[in-house]
GROMACS .gro file of N, CA and C in nm:
model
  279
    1UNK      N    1  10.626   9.640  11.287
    1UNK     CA    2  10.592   9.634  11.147
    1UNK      C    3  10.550   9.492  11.115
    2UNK      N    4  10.436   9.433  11.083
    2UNK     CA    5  10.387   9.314  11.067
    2UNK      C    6  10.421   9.322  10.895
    3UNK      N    7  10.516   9.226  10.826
    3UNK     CA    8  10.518   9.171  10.707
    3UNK      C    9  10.560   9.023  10.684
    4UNK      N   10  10.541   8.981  10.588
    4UNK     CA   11  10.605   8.813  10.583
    4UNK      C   12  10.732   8.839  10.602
    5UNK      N   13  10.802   8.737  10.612
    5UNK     CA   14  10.941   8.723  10.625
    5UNK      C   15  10.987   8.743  10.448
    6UNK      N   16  11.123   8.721  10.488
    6UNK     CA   17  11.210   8.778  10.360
    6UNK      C   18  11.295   8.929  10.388
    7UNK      N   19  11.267   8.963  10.250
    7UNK     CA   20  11.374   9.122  10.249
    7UNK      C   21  11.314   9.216  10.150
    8UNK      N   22  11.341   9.305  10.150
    8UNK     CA   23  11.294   9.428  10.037
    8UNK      C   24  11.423   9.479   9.952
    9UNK      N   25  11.433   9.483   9.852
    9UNK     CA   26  11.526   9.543   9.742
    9UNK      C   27  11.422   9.594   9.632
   10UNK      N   28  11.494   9.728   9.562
   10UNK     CA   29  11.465   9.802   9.445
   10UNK      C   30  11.416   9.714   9.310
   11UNK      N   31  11.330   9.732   9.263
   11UNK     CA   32  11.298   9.609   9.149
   11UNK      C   33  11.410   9.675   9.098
   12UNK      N   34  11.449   9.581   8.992
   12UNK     CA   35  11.548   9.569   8.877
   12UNK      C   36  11.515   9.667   8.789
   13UNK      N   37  11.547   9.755   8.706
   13UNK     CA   38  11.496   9.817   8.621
   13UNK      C   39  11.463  10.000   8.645
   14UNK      N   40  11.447   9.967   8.771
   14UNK     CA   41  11.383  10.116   8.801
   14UNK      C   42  11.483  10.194   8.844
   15UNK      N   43  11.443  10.350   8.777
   15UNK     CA   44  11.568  10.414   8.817
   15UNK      C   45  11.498  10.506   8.876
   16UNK      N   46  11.592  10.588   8.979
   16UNK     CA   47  11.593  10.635   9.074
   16UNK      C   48  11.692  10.734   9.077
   17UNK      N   49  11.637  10.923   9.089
   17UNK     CA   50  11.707  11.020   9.048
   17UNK      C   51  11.662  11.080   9.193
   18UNK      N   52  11.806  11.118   9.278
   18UNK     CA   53  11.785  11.218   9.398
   18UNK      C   54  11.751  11.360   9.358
   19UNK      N   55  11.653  11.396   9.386
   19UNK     CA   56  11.690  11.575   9.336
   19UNK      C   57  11.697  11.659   9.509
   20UNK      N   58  11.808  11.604   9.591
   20UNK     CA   59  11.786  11.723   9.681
   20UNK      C   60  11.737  11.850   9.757
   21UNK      N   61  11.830  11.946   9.655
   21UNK     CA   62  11.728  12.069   9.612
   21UNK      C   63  11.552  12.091   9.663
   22UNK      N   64  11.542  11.995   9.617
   22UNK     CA   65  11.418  12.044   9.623
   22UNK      C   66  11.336  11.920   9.732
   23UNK      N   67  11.438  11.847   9.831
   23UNK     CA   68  11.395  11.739   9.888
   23UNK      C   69  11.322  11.639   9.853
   24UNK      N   70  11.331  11.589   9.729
   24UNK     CA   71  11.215  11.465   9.685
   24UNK      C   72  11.344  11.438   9.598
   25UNK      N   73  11.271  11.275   9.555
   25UNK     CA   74  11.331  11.162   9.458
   25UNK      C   75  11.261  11.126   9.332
   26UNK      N   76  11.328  11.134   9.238
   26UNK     CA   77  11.196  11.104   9.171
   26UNK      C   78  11.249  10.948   9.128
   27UNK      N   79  11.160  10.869   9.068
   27UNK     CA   80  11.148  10.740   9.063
   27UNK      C   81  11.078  10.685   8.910
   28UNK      N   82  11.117  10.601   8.831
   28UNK     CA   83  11.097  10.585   8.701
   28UNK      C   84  11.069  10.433   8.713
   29UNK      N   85  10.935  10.361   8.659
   29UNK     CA   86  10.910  10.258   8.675
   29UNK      C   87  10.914  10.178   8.541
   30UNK      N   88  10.977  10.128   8.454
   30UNK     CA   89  10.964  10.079   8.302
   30UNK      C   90  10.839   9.973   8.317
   31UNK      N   91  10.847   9.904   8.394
   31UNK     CA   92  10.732   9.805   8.366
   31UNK      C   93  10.571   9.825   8.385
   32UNK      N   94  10.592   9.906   8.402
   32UNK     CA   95  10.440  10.023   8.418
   32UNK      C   96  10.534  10.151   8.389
   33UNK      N   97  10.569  10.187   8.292
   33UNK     CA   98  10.603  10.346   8.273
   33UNK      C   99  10.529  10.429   8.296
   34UNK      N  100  10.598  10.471   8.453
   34UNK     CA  101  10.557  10.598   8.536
   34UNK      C  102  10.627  10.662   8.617
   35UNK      N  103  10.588  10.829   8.611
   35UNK     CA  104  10.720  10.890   8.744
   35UNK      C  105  10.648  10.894   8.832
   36UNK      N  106  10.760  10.894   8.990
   36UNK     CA  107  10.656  10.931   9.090
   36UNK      C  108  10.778  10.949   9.122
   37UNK      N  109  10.703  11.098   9.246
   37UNK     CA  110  10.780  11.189   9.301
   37UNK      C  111  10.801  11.107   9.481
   38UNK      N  112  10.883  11.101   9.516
   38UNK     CA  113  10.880  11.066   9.619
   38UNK      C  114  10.875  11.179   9.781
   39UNK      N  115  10.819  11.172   9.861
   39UNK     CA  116  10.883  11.328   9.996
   39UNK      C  117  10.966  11.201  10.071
   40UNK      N  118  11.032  11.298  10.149
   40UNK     CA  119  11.163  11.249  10.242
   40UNK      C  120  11.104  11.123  10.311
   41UNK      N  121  10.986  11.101  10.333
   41UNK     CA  122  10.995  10.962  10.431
   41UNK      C  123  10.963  10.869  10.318
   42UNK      N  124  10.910  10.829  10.231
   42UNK     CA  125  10.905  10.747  10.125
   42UNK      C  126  11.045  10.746  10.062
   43UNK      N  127  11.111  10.828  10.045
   43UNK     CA  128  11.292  10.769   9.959
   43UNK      C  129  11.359  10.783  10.068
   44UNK      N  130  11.358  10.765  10.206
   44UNK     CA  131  11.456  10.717  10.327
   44UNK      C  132  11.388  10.604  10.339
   45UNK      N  133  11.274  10.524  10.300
   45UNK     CA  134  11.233  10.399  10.300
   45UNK      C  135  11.280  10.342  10.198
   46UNK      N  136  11.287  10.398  10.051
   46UNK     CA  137  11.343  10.352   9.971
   46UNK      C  138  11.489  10.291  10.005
   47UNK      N  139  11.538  10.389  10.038
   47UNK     CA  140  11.708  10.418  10.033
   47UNK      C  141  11.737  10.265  10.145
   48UNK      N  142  11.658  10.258  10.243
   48UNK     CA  143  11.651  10.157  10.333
   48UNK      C  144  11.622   9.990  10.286
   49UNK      N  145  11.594  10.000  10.151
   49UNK     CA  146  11.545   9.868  10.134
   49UNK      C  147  11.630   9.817   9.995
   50UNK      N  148  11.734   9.777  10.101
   50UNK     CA  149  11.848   9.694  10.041
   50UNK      C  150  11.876   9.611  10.057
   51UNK      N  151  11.795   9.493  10.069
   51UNK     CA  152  11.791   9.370  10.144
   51UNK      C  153  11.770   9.339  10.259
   52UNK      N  154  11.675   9.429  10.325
   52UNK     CA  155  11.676   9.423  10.464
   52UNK      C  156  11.574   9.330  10.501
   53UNK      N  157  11.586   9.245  10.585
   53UNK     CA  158  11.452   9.174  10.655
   53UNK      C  159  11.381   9.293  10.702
   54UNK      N  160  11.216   9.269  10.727
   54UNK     CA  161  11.151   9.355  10.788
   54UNK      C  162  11.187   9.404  10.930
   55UNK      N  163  11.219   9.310  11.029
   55UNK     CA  164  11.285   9.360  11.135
   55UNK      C  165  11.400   9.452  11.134
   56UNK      N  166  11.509   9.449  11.046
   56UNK     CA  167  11.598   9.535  10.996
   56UNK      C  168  11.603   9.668  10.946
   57UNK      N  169  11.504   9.683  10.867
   57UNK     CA  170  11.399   9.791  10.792
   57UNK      C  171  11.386   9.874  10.903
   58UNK      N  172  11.298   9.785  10.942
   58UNK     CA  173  11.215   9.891  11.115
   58UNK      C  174  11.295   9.929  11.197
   59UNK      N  175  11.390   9.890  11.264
   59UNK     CA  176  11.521   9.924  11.337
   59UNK      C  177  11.578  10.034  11.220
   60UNK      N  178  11.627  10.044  11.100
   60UNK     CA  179  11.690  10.114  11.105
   60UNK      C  180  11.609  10.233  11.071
   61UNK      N  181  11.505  10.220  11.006
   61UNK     CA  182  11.400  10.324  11.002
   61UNK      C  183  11.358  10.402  11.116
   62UNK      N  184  11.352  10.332  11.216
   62UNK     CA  185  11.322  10.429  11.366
   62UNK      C  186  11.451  10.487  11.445
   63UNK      N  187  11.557  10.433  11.413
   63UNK     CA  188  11.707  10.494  11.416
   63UNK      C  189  11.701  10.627  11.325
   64UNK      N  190  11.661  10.614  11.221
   64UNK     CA  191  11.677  10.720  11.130
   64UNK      C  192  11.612  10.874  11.173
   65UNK      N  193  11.469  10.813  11.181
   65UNK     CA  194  11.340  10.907  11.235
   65UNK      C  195  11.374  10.986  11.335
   66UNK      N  196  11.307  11.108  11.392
   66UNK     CA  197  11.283  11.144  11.506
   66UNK      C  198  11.185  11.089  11.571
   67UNK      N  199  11.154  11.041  11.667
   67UNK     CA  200  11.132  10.977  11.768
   67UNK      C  201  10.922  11.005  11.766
   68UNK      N  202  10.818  10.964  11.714
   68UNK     CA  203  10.722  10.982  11.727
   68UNK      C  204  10.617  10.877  11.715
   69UNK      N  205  10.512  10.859  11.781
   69UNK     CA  206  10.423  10.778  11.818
   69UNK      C  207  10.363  10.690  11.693
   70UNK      N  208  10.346  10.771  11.586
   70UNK     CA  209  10.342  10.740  11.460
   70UNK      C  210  10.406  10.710  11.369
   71UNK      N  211  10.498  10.640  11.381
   71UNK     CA  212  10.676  10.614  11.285
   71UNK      C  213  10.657  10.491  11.218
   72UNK      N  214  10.620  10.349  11.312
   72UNK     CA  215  10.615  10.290  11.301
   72UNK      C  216  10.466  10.257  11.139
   73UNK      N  217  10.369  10.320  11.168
   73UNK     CA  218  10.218  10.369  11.101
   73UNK      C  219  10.285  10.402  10.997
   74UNK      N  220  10.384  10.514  11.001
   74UNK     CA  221  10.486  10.577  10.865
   74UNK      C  222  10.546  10.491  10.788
   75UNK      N  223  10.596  10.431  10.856
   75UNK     CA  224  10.669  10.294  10.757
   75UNK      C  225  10.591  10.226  10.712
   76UNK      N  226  10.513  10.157  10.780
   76UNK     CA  227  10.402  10.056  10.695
   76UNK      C  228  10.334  10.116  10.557
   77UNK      N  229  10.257  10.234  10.612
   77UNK     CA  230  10.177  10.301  10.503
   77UNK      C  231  10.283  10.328  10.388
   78UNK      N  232  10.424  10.377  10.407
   78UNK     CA  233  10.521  10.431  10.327
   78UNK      C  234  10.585  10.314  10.201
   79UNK      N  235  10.601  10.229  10.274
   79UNK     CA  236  10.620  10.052  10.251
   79UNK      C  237  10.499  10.057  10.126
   80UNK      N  238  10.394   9.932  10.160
   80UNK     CA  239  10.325   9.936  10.128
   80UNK      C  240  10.303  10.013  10.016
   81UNK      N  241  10.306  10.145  10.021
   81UNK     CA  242  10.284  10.243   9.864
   81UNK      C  243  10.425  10.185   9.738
   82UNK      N  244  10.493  10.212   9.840
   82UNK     CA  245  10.631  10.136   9.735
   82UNK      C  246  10.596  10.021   9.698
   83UNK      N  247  10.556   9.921   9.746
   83UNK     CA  248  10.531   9.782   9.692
   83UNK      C  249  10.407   9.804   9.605
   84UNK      N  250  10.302   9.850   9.606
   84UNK     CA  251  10.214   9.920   9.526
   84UNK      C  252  10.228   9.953   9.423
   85UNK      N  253  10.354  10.037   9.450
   85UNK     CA  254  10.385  10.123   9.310
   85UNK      C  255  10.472  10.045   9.186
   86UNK      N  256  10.554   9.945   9.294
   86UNK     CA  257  10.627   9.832   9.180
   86UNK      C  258  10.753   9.894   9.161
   87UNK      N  259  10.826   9.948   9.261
   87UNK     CA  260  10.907  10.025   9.266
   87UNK      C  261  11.002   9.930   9.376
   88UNK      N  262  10.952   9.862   9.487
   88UNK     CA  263  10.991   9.784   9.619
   88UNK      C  264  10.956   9.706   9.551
   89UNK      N  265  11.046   9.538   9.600
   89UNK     CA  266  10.949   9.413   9.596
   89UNK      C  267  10.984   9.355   9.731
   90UNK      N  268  10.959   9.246   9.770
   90UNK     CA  269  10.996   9.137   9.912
   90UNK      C  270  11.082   9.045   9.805
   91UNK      N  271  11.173   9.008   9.850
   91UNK     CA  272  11.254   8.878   9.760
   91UNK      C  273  11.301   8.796   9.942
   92UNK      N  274  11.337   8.687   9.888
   92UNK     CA  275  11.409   8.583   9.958
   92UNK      C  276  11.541   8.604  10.061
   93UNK      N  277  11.591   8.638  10.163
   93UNK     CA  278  11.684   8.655  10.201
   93UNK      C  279  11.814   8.562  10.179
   0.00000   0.00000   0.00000
């Protein structure tokens, strides 16, 4: 996973509702008020970014995963949308 150094945590503010059931998360952004629905590999990335350095992230993200050529591709792209969305940020370790 190529990112700067640092860590990823939940912006401040945003809330974050599991709905199981139906396998997705949904996600509430106040500073841009918007929902977005999350599928299982975007809120196990979420759920993952609790201060983790990027190396940390990726380890435990491919621990998590089943085992495929494309996991690594998954996280980035998955990443990335979260930081996008203003939902993830990178802060300081």
């Amino acid at each position: 996973m190529s990112s700067p150094n640092g860590c990823y945590r939940l912006v401040p503010g945003v809330r974050v509702r599991p709905v199981p059931e139906l396998e997705t998360c949904v996600v509430f952004t106040p500073a841009d008020p918007r929902l977005y629905r999350l599928n299982l590999n975007a809120w196990l990335i979420l759920e993952l970014c609790q201060g983790l350095s990027p190396e940390a992230l990726a380890r435990a993200y491919l621990e998590a995963v089943p085992p495929a050529p494309d996991a690594e591709t998954q996280l980035d792209q998955g990443l990335a949308t979260l930081l996008e969305s203003g939902i993830v940020e990178q802060c300081q370790p």
